[in-house]
XYZ file of C-alpha atoms in Angstrom:
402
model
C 0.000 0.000 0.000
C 1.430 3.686 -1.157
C 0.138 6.771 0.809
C -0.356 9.452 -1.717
C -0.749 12.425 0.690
C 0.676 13.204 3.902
C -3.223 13.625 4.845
C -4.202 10.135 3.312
C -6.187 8.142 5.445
C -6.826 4.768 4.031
C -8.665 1.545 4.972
C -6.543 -1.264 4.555
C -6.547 -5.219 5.530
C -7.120 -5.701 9.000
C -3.631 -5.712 11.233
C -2.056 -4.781 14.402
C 0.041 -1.710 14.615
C 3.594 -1.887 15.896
C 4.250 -3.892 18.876
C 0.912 -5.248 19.336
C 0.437 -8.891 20.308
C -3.275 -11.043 20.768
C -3.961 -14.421 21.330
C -7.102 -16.175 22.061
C -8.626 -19.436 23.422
C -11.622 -21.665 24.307
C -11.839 -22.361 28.189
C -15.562 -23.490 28.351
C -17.552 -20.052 28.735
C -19.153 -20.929 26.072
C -19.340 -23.896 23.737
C -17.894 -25.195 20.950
C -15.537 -21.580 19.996
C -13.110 -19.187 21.835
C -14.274 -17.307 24.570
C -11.048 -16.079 26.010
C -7.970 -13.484 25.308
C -5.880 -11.114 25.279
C -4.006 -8.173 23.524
C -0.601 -7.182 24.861
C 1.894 -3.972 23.814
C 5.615 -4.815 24.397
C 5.877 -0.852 25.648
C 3.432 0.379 28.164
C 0.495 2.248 26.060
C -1.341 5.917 26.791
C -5.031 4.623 27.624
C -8.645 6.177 28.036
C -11.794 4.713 28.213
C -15.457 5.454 28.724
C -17.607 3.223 30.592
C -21.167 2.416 30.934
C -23.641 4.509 33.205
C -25.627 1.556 34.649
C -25.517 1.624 38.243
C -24.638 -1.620 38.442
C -21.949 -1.608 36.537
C -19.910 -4.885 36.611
C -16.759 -5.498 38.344
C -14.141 -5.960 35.328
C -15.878 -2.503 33.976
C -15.447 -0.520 37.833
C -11.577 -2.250 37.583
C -10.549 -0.895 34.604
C -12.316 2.568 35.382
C -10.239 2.632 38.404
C -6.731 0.946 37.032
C -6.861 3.662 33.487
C -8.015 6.651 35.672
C -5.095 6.323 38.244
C -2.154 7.011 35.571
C -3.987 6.313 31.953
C -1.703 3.766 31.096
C -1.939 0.308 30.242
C 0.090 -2.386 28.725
C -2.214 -5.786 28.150
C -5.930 -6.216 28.497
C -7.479 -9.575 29.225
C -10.904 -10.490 27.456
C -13.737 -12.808 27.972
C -16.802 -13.983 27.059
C -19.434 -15.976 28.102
C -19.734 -14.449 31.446
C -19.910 -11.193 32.403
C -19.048 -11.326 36.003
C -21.619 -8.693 36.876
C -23.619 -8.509 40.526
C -22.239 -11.164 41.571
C -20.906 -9.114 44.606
C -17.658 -8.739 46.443
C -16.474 -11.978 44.759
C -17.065 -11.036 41.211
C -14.493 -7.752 42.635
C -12.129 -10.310 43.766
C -12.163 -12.526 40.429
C -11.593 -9.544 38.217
C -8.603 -8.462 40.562
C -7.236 -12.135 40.443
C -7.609 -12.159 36.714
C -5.715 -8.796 36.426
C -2.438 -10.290 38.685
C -2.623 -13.652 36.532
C -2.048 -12.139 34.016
C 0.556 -9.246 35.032
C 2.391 -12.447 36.156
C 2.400 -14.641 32.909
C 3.274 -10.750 31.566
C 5.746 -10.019 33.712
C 4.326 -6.877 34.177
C 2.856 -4.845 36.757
C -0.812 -5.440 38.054
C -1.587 -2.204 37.198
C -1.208 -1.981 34.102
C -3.902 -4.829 33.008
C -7.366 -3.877 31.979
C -9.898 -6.541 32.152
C -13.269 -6.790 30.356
C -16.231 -9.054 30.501
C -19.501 -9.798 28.613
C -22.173 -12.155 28.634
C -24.568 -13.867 31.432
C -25.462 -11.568 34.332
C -24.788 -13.099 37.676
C -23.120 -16.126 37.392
C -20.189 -16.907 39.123
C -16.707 -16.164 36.832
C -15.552 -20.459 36.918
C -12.273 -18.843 38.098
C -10.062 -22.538 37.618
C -11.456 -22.015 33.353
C -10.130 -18.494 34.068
C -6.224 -19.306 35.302
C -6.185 -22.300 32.973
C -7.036 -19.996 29.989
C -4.535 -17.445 30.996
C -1.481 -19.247 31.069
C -2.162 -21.104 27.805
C -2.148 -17.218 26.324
C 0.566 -16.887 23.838
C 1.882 -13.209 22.380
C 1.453 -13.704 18.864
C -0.533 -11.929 15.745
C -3.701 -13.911 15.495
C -6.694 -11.729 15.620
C -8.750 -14.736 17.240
C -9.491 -11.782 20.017
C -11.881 -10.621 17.936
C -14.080 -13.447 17.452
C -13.580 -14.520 21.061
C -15.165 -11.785 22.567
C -18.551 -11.684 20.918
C -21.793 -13.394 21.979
C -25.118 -13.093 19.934
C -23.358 -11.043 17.620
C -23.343 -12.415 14.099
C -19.532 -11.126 13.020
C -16.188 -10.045 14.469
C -16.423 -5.926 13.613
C -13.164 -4.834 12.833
C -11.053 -2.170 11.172
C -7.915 -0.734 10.267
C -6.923 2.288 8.976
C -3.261 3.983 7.883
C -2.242 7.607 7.693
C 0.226 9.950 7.637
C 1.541 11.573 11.336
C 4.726 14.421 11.205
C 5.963 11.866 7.782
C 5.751 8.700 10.067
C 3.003 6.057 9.243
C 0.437 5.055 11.719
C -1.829 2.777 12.175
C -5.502 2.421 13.771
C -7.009 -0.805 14.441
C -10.356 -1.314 16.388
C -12.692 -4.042 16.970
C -15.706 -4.655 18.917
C -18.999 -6.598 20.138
C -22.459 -5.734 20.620
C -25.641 -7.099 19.230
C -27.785 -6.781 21.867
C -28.776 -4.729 25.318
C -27.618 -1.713 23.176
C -28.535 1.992 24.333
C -25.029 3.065 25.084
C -24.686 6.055 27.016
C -21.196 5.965 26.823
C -20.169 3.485 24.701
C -20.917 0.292 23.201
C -20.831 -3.270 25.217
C -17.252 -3.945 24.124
C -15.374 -1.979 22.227
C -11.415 -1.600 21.894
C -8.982 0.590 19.674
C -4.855 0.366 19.270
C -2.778 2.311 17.530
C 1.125 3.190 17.239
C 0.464 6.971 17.611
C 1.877 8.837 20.317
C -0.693 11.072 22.352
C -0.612 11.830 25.727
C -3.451 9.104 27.688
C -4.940 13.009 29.198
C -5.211 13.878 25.478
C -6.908 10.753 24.552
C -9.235 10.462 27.214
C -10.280 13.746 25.958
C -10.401 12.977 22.041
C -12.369 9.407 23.019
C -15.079 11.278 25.310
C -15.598 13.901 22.390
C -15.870 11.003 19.720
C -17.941 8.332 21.554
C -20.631 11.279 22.037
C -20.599 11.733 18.078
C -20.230 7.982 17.407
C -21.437 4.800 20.204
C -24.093 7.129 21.913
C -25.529 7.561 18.944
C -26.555 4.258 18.252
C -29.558 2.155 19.665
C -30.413 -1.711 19.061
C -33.009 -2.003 21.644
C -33.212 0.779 24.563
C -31.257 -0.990 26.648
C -27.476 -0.368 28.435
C -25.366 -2.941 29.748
C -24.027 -3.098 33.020
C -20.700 -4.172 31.157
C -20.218 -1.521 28.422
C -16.619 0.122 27.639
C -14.266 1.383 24.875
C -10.872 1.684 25.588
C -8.275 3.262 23.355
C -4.173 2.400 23.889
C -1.652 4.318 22.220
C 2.022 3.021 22.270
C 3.922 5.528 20.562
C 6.057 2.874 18.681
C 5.056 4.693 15.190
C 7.714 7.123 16.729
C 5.576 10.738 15.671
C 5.907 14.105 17.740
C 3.353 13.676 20.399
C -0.362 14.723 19.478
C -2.373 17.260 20.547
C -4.338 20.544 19.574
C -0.777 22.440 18.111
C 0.316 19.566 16.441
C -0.376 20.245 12.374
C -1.474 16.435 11.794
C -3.790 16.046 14.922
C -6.952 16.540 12.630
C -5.662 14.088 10.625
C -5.319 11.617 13.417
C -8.998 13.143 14.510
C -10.194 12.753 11.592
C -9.099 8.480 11.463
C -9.721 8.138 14.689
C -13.156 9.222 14.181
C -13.855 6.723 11.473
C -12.866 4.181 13.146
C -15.331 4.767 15.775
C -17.721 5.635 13.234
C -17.696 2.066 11.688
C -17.618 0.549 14.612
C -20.763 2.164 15.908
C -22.102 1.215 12.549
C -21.747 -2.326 12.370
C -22.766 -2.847 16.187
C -26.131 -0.843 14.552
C -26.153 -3.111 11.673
C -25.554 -6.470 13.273
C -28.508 -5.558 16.209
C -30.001 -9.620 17.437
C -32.188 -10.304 14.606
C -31.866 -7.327 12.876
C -32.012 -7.591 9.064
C -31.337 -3.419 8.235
C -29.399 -0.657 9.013
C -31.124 2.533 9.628
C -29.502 5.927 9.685
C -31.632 8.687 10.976
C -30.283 12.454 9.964
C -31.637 15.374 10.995
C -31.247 18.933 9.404
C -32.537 22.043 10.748
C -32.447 21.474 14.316
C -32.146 24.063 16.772
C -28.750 23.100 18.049
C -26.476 20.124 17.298
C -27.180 18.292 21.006
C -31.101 18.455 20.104
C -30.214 17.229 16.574
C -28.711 14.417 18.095
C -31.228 13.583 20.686
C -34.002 13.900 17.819
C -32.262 10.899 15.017
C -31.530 8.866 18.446
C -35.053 9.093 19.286
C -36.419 8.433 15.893
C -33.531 5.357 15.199
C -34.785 3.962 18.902
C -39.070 4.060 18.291
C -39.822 0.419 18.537
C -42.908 1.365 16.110
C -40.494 3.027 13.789
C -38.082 -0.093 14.029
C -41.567 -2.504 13.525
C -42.121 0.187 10.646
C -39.505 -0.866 8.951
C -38.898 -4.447 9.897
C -42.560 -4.232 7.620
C -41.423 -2.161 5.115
C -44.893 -0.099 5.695
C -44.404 3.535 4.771
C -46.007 4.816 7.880
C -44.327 8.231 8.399
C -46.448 9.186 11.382
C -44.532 6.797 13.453
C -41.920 9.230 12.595
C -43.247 11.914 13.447
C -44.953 10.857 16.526
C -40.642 10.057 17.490
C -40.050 13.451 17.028
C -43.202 15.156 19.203
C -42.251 13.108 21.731
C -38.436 14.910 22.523
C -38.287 18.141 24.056
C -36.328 19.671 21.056
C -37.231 22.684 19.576
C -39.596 22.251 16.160
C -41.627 23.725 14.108
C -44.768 22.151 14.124
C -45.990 23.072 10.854
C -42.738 22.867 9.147
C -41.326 19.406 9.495
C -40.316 17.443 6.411
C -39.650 13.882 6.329
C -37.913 11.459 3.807
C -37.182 8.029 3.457
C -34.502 6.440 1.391
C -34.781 9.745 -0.690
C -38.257 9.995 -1.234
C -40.384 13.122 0.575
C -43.237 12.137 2.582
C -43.800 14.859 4.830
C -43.789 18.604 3.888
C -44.319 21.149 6.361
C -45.810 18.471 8.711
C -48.330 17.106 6.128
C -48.540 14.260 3.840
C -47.123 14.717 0.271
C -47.860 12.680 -2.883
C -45.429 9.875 -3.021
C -45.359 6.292 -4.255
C -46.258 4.008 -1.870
C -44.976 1.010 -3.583
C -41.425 2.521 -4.354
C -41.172 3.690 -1.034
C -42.069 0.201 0.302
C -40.014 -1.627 -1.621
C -36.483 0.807 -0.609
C -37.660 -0.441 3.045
C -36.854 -3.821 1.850
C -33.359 -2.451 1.222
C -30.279 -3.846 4.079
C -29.844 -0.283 4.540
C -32.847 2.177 5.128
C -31.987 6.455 5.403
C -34.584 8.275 7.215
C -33.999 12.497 6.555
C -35.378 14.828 9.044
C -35.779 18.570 9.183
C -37.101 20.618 11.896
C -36.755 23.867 10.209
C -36.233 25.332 13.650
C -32.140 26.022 13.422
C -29.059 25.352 11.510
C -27.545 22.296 13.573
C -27.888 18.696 12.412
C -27.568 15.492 14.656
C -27.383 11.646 13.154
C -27.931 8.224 14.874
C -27.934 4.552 13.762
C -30.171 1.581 15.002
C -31.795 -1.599 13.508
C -35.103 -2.653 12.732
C -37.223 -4.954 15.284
C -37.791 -8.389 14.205
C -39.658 -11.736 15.121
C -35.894 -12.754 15.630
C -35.206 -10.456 18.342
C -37.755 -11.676 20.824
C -36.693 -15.529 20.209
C -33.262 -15.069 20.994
C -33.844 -13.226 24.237
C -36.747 -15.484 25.495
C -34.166 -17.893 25.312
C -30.216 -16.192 26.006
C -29.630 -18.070 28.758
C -29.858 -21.377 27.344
């Protein structure tokens, strides 16, 4: 691959970026695949992360809050799936801290800088013996089996990479993640991770990852639900040996501007891949009052189970729409609302237009499904993405346990 520009940013085949390391395995969390890992830099990394708001937010979630916040550095996270080791009390803190010094030990590293994170069954007991077993048959390699091995009703692995250009050095931005279900992040999504070679000061990034996750993972919805497990955590090692980032730098945009995209997919496919979801739906609105009412207007129209059933029926029935919108406390005119679907007006200045009902219908047949919105009360805009509702949804969690 040949950069063109210093400003290039370019997707490329998924890979690790310098000194990066992964392994994964199958311990018995779940049958039949890997449900275990980890991802290790040979230099300690600059980290951030933003967790869920749940109060009861699960012990590997409050651990990694606490062990990033003290110095926002890490050098190895340790991954599983299966169980999420959440309200399962002052044990569940003591498993997560006895996963964390496992592993610093098979590292050779210190304690504190391991992050752990957990998804799956609420309150079951972490099977701690699965646990150490798994851990020391962790290897430091370049399989991205990590990716796979930490998803549960999902579908897919969700992955990227991206290259670009920082002070004539290339660098590298690789993220992955898993959600499907119990996703209405308010910080995040259930499990999301990004590495890179850049160097930026872990302040810095904490900043640049609460700034994008507001523009990218809280703006998606699957089914009104947040996790008691939900984080994204972002290491930087340096090893791509730039000038460190921040606002004076002349190539932080550019490193913005990836960095953003990466979350960007992410968010996207997490929206995409929804339990039982058979469409992506992007909601933007135009003409909103400000850009934080923009954004709470597409979130709320993306996350109306009647617009989701809407659509999961391909049925043209834009005052489910609307009905979305009346129900925020944004700022709209009420007589000047327009609203489209996959390109086609059916809503001018709050009424019904002419439109074909049959075209429109069969666009909401489409994978992907565009809803346009504009409030004509402002110059801001806002977008969110979500899923439809299907039969599919309610069979697989009437039955997620077994």
């Amino acid at each position: 691959m040949q950069m063109t520009s210093e400003n290039s940013i370019l997707t490329t085949k998924f890979a690790w970026p310098l000194g990066y390391y992964s392994d994964s395995v199958h311990v018995g969390l779940k049958p039949n695949q890997d449900d275990m890992g980890w991802l290790y830099s040979k230099v300690p990394a600059a980290a951030a992360g933003v967790y869920t708001t749940n109060q009861f937010q699960a012990a590997p979630t409050k651990l990694t809050k606490q062990t990033i916040n003290s110095h926002h550095q890490i050098q190895a996270v340790v991954m599983n799936s299966g169980n999420a080791n959440s309200c399962n009390g002052p044990s569940g803190w003591a498993d997560a801290m006895t996963m964390q010094k496992i592993a610093a030990k098979k590292l050779a590293i210190d304690p504190n800088l391991v992050a752990i994170a957990s998804t799956g069954v609420i309150g079951e007991p972490l099977p701690m013996a699965k646990i150490q077993a798994g851990i020391n048959h962790l290897a430091l390699s370049q399989s991205k089996g990590i990716t796979k091995a930490i998803l549960t009703t999902d579908t897919h692995p969700k992955t990227i990479t991206l290259k670009c250009v920082i002070n004539n050095r290339p660098v590298t931005l690789t993220g992955f993640c898993k959600g499907s279900g119990m996703i209405h992040p308010n910080m995040a999504t259930m499990l999301g991770f990004v590495v890179t070679d850049a160097a930026i000061e872990g302040s810095q990034l904490q900043k640049l990852l609460r700034t994008t996750v507001d523009e990218t993972f809280n703006q998606i919805t699957v089914d009104g639900d947040t996790s008691t497990n939900d984080m994204v955590m972002v290491m930087a090692n340096g090893l791509a040996g730039n000038e460190s980032l921040n606002e004076t730098n002349e190539d932080y945009p550019t490193f913005v501007t990836a960095f953003k995209q990466v979350l960007t997919k992410l968010a996207q496919e997490i929206a995409g891949d929804g339990e039982g979801a058979s469409k992506l739906v992007e909601v933007n609105v135009t003409g909103a009052y400000n850009h934080t009412e923009g954004q709470q207007v597409a979130k709320a129209v993306v996350g109306s189970n009647l617009v989701k059933a809407m659509i999961f029926g391909a049925d043209a029935n834009w005052g489910r729409v609307m009905q979305a919108i009346g129900q925020t406390t944004a700022h709209v005119d009420v007589n000047g609302v327009r609203v489209a679907i996959n390109g086609t007006q059916l809503v001018k200045n709050s009424v019904a237009t002419e439109f074909d009902e049959a075209k429109v219908a069969a666009s909401l047949k489409n994978s992907q499904v565009t809803i346009e919105v504009d409030l004509n009360a402002g110059s801001a805009a806002g977008t969110a993405w979500g899923c439809d509702l299907t039969y599919k949804y309610v069979q697989i969690n009437a039955s997620y346990r077994s």
